[in-house]
Coordinates of C-alpha atoms in Angstrom, one line a residue:
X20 CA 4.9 -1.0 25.8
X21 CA 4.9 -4.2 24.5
X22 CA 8.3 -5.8 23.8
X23 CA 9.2 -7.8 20.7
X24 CA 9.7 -11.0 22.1
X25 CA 6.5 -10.8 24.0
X26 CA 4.0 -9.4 20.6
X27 CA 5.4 -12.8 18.9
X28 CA 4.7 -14.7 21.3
X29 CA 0.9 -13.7 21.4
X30 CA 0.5 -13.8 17.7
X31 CA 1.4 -17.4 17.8
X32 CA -1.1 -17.9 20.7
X33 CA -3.4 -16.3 18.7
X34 CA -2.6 -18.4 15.3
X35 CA -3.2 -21.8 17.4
X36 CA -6.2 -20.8 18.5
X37 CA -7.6 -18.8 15.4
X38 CA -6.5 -21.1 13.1
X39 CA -0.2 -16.4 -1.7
X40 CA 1.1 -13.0 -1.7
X41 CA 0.0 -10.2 -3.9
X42 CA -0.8 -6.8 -2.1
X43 CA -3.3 -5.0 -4.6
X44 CA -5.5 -1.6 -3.7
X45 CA -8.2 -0.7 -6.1
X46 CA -10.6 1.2 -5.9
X47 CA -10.6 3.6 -8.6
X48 CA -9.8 4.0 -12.6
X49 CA -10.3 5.4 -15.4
X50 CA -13.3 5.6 -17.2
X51 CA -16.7 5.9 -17.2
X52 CA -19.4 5.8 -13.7
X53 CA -21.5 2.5 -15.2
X54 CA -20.8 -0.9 -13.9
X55 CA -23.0 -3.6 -15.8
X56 CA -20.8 -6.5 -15.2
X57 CA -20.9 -6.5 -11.4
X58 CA -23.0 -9.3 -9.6
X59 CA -26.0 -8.6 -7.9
X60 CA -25.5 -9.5 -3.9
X61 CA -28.3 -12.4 -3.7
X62 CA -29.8 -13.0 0.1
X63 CA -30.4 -16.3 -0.1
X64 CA -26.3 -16.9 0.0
X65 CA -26.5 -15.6 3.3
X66 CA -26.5 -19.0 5.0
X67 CA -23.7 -20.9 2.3
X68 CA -20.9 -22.2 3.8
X69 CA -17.7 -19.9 2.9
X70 CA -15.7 -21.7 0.0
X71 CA -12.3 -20.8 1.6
X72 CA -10.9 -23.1 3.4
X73 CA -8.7 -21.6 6.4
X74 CA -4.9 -22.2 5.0
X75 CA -1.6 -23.4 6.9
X76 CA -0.4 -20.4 7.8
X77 CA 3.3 -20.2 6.5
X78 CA 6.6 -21.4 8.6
X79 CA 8.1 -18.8 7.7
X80 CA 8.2 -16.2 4.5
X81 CA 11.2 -15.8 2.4
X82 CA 12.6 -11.9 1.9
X83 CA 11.8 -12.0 -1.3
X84 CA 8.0 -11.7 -0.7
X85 CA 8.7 -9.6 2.0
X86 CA 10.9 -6.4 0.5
X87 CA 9.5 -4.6 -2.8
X88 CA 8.9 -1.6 -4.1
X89 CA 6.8 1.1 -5.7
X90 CA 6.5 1.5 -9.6
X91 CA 4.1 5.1 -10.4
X92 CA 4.2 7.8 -12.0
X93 CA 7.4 8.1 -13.2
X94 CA 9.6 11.4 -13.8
X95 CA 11.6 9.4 -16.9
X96 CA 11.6 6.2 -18.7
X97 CA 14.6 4.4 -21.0
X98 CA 13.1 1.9 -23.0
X99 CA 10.0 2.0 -26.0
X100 CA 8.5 -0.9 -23.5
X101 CA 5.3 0.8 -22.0
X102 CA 6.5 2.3 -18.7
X103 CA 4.2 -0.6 -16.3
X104 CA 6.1 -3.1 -17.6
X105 CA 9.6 -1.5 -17.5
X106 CA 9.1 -0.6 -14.2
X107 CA 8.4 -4.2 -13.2
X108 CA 11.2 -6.0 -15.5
X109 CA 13.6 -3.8 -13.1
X110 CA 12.3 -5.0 -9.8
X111 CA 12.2 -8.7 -11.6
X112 CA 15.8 -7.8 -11.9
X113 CA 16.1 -6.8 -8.5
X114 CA 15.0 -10.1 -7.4
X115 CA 12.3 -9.1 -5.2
X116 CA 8.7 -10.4 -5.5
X117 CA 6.6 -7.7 -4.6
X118 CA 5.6 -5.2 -6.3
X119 CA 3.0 -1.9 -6.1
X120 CA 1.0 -0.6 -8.4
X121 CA -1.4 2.2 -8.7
X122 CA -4.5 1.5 -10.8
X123 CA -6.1 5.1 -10.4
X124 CA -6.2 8.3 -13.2
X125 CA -4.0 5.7 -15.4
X126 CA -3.0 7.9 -18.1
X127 CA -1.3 10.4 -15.6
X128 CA 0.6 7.9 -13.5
X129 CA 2.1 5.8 -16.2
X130 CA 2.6 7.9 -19.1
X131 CA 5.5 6.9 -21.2
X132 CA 4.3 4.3 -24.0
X133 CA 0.9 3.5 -22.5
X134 CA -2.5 3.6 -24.8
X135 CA -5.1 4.8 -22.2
X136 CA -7.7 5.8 -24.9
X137 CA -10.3 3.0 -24.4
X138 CA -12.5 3.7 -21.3
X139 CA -12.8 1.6 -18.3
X140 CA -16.4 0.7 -17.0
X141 CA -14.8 -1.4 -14.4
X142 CA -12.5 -2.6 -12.4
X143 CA -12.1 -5.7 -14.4
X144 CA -11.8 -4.1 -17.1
X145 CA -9.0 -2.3 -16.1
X146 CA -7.2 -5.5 -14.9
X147 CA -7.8 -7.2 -18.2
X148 CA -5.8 -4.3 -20.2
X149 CA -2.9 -5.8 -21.9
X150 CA -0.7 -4.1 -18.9
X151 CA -1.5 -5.4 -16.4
X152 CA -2.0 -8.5 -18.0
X153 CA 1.7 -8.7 -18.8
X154 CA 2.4 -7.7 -15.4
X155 CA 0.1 -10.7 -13.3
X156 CA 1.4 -13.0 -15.5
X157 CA 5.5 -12.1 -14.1
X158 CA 6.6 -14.2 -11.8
X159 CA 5.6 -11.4 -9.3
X160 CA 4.1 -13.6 -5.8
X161 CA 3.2 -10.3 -4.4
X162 CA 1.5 -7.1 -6.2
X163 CA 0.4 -4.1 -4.6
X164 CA -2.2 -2.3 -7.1
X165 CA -3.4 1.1 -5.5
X166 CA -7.0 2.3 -6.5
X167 CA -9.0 5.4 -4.2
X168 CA -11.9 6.5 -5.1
X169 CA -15.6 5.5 -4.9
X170 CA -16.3 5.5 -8.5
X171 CA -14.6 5.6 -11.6
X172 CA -13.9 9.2 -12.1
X173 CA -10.8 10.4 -14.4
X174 CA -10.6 13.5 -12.4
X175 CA -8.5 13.2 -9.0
X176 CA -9.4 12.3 -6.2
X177 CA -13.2 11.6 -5.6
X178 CA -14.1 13.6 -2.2
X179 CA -15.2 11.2 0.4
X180 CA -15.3 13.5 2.7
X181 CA -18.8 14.9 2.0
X182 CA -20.2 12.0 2.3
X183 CA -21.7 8.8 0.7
X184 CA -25.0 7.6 -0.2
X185 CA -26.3 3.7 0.4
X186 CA -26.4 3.7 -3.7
X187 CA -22.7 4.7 -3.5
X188 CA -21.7 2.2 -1.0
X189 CA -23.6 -0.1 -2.7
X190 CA -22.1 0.4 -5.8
X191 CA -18.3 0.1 -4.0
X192 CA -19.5 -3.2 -2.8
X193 CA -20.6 -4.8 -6.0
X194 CA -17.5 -3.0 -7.5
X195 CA -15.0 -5.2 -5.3
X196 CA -16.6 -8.5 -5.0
X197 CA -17.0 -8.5 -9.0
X198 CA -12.7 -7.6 -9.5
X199 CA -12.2 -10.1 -6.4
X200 CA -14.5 -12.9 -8.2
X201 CA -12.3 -12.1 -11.3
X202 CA -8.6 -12.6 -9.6
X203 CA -10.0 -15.3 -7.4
X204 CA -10.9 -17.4 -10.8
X205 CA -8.8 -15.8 -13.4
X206 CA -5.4 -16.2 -10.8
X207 CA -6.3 -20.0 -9.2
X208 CA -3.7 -22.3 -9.4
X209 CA -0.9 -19.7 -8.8
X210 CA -1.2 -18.8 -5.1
X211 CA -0.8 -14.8 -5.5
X212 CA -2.4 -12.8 -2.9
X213 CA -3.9 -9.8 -3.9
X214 CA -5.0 -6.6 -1.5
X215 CA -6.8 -4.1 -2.3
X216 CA -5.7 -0.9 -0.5
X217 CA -6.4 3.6 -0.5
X218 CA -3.4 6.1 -0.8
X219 CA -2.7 7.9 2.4
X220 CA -6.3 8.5 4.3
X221 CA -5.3 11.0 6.8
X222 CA -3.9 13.3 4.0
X223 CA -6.8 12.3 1.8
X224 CA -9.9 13.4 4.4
X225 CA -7.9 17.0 5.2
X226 CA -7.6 17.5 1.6
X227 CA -10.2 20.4 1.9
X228 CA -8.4 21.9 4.9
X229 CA -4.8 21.7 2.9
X230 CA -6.5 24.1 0.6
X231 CA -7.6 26.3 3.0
X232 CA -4.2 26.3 5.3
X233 CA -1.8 25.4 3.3
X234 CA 0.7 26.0 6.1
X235 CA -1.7 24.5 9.2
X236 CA -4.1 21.8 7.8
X237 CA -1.4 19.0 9.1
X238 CA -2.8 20.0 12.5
X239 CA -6.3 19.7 12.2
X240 CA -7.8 16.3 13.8
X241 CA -10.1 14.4 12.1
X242 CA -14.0 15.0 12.6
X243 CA -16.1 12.5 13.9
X244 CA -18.6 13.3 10.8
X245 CA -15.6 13.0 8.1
X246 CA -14.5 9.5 10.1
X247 CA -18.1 8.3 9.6
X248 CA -18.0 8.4 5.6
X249 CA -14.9 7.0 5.6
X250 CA -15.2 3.8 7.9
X251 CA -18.2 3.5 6.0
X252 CA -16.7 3.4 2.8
X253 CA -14.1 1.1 4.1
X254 CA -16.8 -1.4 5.5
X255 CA -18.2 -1.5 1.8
X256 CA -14.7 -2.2 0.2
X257 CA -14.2 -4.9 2.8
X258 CA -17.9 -6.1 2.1
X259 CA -17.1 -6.8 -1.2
X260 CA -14.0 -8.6 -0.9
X261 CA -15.3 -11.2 1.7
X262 CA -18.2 -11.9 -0.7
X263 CA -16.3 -12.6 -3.4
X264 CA -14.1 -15.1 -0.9
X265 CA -17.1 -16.8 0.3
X266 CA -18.3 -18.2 -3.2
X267 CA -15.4 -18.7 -5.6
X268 CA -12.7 -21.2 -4.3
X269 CA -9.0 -20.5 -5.0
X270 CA -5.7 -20.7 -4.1
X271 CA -5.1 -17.0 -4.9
X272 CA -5.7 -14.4 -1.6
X273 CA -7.5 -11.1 -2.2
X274 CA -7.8 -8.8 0.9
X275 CA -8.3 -5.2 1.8
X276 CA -6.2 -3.0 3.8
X277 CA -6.6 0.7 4.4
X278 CA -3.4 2.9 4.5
X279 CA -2.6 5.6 7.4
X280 CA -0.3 8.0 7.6
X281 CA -0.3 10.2 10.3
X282 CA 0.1 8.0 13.8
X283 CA 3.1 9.8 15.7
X284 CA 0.9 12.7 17.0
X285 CA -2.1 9.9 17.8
X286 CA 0.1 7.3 19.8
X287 CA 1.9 10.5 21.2
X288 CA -0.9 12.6 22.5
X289 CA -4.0 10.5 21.3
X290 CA -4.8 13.1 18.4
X291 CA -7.7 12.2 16.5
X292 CA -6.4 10.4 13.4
X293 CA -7.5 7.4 11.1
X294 CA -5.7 4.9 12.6
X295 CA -7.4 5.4 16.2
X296 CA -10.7 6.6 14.8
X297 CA -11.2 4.9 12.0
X298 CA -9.8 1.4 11.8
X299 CA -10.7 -0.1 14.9
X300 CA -14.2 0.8 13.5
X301 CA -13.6 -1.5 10.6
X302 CA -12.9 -5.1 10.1
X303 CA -10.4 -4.2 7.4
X304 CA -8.0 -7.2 6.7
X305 CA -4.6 -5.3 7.1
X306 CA -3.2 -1.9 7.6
X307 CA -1.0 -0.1 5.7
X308 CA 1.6 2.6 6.8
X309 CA 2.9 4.8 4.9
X310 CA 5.8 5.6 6.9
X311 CA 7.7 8.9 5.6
X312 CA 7.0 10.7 8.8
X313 CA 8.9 7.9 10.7
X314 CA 12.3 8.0 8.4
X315 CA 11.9 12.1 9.1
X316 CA 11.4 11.9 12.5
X317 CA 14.6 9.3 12.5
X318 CA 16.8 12.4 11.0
X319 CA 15.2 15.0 12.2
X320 CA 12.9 16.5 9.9
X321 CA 9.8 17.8 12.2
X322 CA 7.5 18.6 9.3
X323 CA 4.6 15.9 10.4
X324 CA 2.2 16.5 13.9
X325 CA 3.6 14.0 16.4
X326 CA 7.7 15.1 15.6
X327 CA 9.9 16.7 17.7
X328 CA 12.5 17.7 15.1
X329 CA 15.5 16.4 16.3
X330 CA 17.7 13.4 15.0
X331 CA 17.1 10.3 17.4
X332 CA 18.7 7.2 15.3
X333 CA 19.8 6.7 18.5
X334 CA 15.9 5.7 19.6
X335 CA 15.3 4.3 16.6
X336 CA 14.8 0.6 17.7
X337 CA 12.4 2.2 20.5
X338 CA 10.8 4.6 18.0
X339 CA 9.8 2.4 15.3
X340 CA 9.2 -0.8 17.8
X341 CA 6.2 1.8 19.9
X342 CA 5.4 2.9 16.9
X343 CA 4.4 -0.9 14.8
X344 CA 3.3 -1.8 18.4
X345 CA 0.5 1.1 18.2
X346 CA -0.8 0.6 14.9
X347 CA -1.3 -3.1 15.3
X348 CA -2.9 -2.6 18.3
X349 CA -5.9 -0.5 17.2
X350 CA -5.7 -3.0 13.9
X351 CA -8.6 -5.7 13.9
X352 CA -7.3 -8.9 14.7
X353 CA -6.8 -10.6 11.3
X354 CA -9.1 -13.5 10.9
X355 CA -8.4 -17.5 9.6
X356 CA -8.3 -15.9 6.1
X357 CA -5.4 -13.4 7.0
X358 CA -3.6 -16.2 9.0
X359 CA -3.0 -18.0 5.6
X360 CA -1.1 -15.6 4.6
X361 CA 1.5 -14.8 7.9
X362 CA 3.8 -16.5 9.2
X363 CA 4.0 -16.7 13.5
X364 CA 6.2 -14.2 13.8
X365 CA 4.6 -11.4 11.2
X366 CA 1.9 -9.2 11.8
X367 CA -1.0 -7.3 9.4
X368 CA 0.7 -4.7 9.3
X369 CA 3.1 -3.4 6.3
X370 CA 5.1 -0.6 5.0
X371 CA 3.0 0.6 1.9
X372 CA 5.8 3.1 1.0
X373 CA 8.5 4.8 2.8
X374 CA 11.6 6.1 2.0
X375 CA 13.8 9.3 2.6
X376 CA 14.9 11.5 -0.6
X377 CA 18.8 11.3 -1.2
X378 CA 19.2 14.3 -3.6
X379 CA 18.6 17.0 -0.8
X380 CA 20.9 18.7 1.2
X381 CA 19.1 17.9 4.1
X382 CA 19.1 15.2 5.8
X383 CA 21.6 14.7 2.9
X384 CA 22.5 11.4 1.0
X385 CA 23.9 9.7 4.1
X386 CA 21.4 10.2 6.5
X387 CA 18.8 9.4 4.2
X388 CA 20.2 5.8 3.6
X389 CA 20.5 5.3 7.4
X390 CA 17.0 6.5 7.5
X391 CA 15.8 3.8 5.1
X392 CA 18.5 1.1 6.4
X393 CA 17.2 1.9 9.9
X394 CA 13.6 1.9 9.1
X395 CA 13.8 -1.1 6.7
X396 CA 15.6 -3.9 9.6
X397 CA 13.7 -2.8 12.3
X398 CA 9.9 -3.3 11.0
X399 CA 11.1 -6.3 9.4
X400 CA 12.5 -7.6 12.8
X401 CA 9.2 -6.5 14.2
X402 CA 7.2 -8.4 11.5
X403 CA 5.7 -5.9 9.0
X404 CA 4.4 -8.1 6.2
X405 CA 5.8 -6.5 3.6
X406 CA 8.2 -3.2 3.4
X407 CA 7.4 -1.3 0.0
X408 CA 10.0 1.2 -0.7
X409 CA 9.4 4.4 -2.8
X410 CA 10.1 4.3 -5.5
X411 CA 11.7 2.4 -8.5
X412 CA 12.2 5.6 -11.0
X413 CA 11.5 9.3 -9.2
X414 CA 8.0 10.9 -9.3
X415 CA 8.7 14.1 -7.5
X416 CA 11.2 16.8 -10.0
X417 CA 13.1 19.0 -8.6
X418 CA 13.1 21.2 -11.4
X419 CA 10.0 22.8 -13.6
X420 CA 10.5 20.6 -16.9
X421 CA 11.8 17.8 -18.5
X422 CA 13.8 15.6 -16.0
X423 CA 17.4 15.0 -17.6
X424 CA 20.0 15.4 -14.8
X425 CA 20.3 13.1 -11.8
X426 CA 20.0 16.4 -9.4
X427 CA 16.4 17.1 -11.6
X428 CA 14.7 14.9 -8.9
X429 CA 14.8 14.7 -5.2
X430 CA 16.1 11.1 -4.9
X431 CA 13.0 8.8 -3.9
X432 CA 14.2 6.1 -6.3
X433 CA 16.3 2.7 -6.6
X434 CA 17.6 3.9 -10.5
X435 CA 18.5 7.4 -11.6
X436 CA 17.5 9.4 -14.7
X437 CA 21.0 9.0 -16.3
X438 CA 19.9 4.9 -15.4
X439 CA 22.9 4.6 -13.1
X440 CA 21.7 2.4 -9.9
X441 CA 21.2 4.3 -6.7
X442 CA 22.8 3.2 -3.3
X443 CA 19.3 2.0 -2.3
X444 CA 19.6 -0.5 -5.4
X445 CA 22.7 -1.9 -4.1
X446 CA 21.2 -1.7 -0.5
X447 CA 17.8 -3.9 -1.6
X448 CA 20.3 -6.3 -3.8
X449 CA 22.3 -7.0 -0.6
X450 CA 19.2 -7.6 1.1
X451 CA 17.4 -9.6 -0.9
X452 CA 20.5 -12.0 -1.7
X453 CA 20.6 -12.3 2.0
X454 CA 18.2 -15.5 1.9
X455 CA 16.6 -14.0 5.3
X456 CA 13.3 -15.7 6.1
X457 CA 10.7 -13.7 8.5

C-alpha cells in the first residue's frame, strides 16, 4: 500500500514532468433518436495542432470547488421556482461551488414546476433550455450534469449491455464533440470545467441479472463480452470530447469521467468489476466513485460484495486511504489537459455521490453523520477532486405517497421536507466556511 505522503509526492513528479471546474455527465435526454446539428468528424484534422494549450495546473484549490452536492429527483419542493433552479439557489446558499445535475429522462427527475413538453434532438438542445440556462449562468465554478445512455431515449435506461453497433458509437461520438463544441464556445471567458460522466456502471451492466436474482445479482462478476460494449462506449464518449478540445479554444474545461461503484470486493479479492476491467481499458479523463458501499462498510452495513459487515470507523483512515489508492491506480494517468485542472496534491479521482441515510434506525442518525464526516475528511485529505454529497432535497420515500413528514423519507438530504436544515447542512456550512485549500 501506498502511503499518503508518498502518492503526493509522485503526482507532483508526474505534474513536472507531464506538464475551470464544472463536473458535467451527459450522455442522454429526452427526446427524439435524430441528431442533425452534430459535426461531421473530418480526416483531414487529423494532423491540426490541438487548440488547448496545457494550463498551469492550480497551487492549490479552494473548498469551495472542492465540496458540493447532488440536486435530482426530488421527493418535495417549497417554492413556485421550477425545482432545477431551487435546488441550486440552496447550494448557492450553502456557499459551495459545485454542483450535480442529471440531464437524463428530465421530466421524471425534476418534476415540480418544469415544462418538459418540447422534445430534445440533442444534447445542446437540452443545455440551451431555459433551465439549465439559468443554472450555467450562477455563479456555480463546478457543475456535475449526469446523462447515461447511448441515444436519446425517454424510456430508462438504454441497455448497453447487448451491445453496440459502429453507427451507434458513431453517433455517441458526434453526440459529445457537438455539446463539448457548444460549452467550449458558449462558456469561454468564464473558466468552468465541465465533465461529462454515466450513473453507477457496475449496477448498470448487471441490470439484467438484478431482474433475474433479485436477492444474488450483487455477486455476479462482470463478463468479458458485457465489459467489451462498455469500454467501447466509453472510448466513443471520450472520442468526442477530445475532438471538440482539439478545435475550439477556451478557457472553459470539458472532460469525461466514468463512474464505478462496486470496488471493495475487486481490490479485496480481485473480483471482476468495472473499475479493474473496464477503465484501465479506457483513456477516460477521471473516475468517479460513487461511494455508498464505503460509508456502509464504515458502520457496518454488509449489503455490497467486498463487506464484511461489521463497524470498523476504527480502520477508517486505512479503509478509505487503500481504497482511493486502488481506484487511482487502475485510473489512466490524466494527461496535460486534466493537469490544468488539479492541483499537486489532488488526484482524478472524485466522490460522485455518497452519503449514509439519517432517518433509519440503523446505522441510526449518529452513525450516519460519522459515516459521512469520516468519509468526507479522509478522501479530501487523500485528494479526491471533488466530494459530491447526496443529496440536497430526498429522492428515496419511505412511505408509498405524498412526502409530507420529515420521517416520509430515509434521510439522504442537506434540507428536510418540513424545510428545516439537516445536521449535514450545518456539517457542509462548517466546512465550507473553513477556508481549507486542497
Amino acid at each position: 500500500m501506498m502511503d499518503n505522503s508518498s502518492r503526493i509526492i509522485d503526482r507532483r513528479l508526474l505534474l513536472k514532468t507531464v506538464g475551470a471546474s464544472i463536473a458535467v455527465g451527459l450522455a442522454g435526454c429526452q427526446g427524439l433518436e435524430s441528431d442533425d446539428d452534430t459535426p461531421d468528424n473530418d480526416d483531414d484534422e487529423e494532423d491540426t495542432p490541438p487548440a488547448w494549450q496545457p494550463r498551469t495546473p492550480p497551487e492549490s484549490v479552494p473548498i469551495e470547488d472542492v465540496v458540493g452536492a447532488n440536486h435530482v429527483e426530488s421527493g418535495y419542493h417549497f417554492t413556485d421556482k421550477p425545482l432545477m433552479i431551487e435546488g441550486a439557489e440552496r447550494l448557492q446558499e450553502l456557499r459551495t461551488d459545485v454542483i450535480k445535475l442529471w440531464d437524463h429522462q428530465l421530466p421524471d427527475k425534476y418534476r415540480f414546476n418544469h415544462d418538459w413538453d418540447a422534445p430534445f434532438s440533442s444534447m445542446r438542445d437540452a443545455l440551451q433550455s431555459e433551465y439549465f440556462q439559468t443554472v450555467f449562468e450562477m455563479d456555480f465554478s463546478t457543475y456535475v450534469l449526469l446523462a447515461h445512455s447511448r441515444t436519446f431515449s425517454p424510456e430508462g435506461w438504454v441497455p448497453i449491455y447487448n451491445g453496440v453497433s459502429a453507427a451507434e458509437l458513431d453517433e455517441v461520438e458526434r453526440r459529445f464533440q457537438d455539446v463539448s463544441e457548444y460549452l467550449l464556445e458558449t462558456y469561454d471567458g468564464t473558466g468552468k470545467t465541465f465533465v461529462f460522466q454515466p450513473w453507477e456502471l457496475d449496477n448498470h451492466a448487471l441490470s439484467p441479472v438484478r431482474d433475474e436474482d433479485p436477492d444474488g445479482w450483487r455477486e455476479t462478476e462482470l463478463s468479458d463480452e458485457v465489459a467489451e460494449h462498455y469500454r467501447r462506449w466509453l472510448r466513443a464518449r471520450q472520442n468526442g470530447v477530445e475532438q471538440a478540445r482539439d478545435r475550439i479554444e477556451s478557457d472553459v474545461s470539458v472532460l469525461n469521467a466514468a463512474e464505478v461503484n462496486f470496488v471493495l470486493d475487486a481490490k479485496n479479492d480481485g473480483t471482476s468489476r468495472f473499475i479493474n476491467t473496464v477503465v484501465p481499458e479506457t483513456d477516460i479523463d477521471l473516475v468517479s466513485y460513487s461511494a455508498h458501499e464505503l460509508e456502509d462498510q464504515l458502520v457496518g452495513h454488509g449489503w455490497a460484495p467486498g463487506h464484511n459487515a461489521e463497524e470498523e470507523f476504527d480502520r477508517a483512515d486505512e479503509i478509505i486511504t487503500e481504497t482511493l489508492d486502488y481506484i487511482e491506480e487502475q485510473a489512466p494517468e490524466p494527461n496535460d489537459y486534466v493537469n490544468g485542472i488539479l492541483s499537486d496534491d489532488q488526484s482524478n479521482v472524485y466522490l460522485g455521490e455518497y452519503g449514509t441515510p439519517l432517518n433509519e434506525e440503523f446505522p441510526g442518525e449518529e452513525a450516519a453523520m460519522r459515516a459521512i464526516r469520516t468519509t468526507t475528511e479522509h478522501s479530501l485529505e487523500w485528494g479526491v477532486r471533488w466530494a459530491l454529497y447526496w443529496q440536497v432535497y430526498d429522492n428515496e420515500p419511505a412511505i408509498d405517497g405524498e412526502i409530507t413528514d420529515n420521517d416520509d423519507v430515509r434521510g439522504f438530504h442537506l434540507i428536510r421536507p418540513d424545510e428545516s436544515k439537516a445536521p449535514t447542512w450545518d456539517y457542509y456550512q462548517d466546512l465550507l466556511e473553513s477556508k481549507e485549500t486542497y
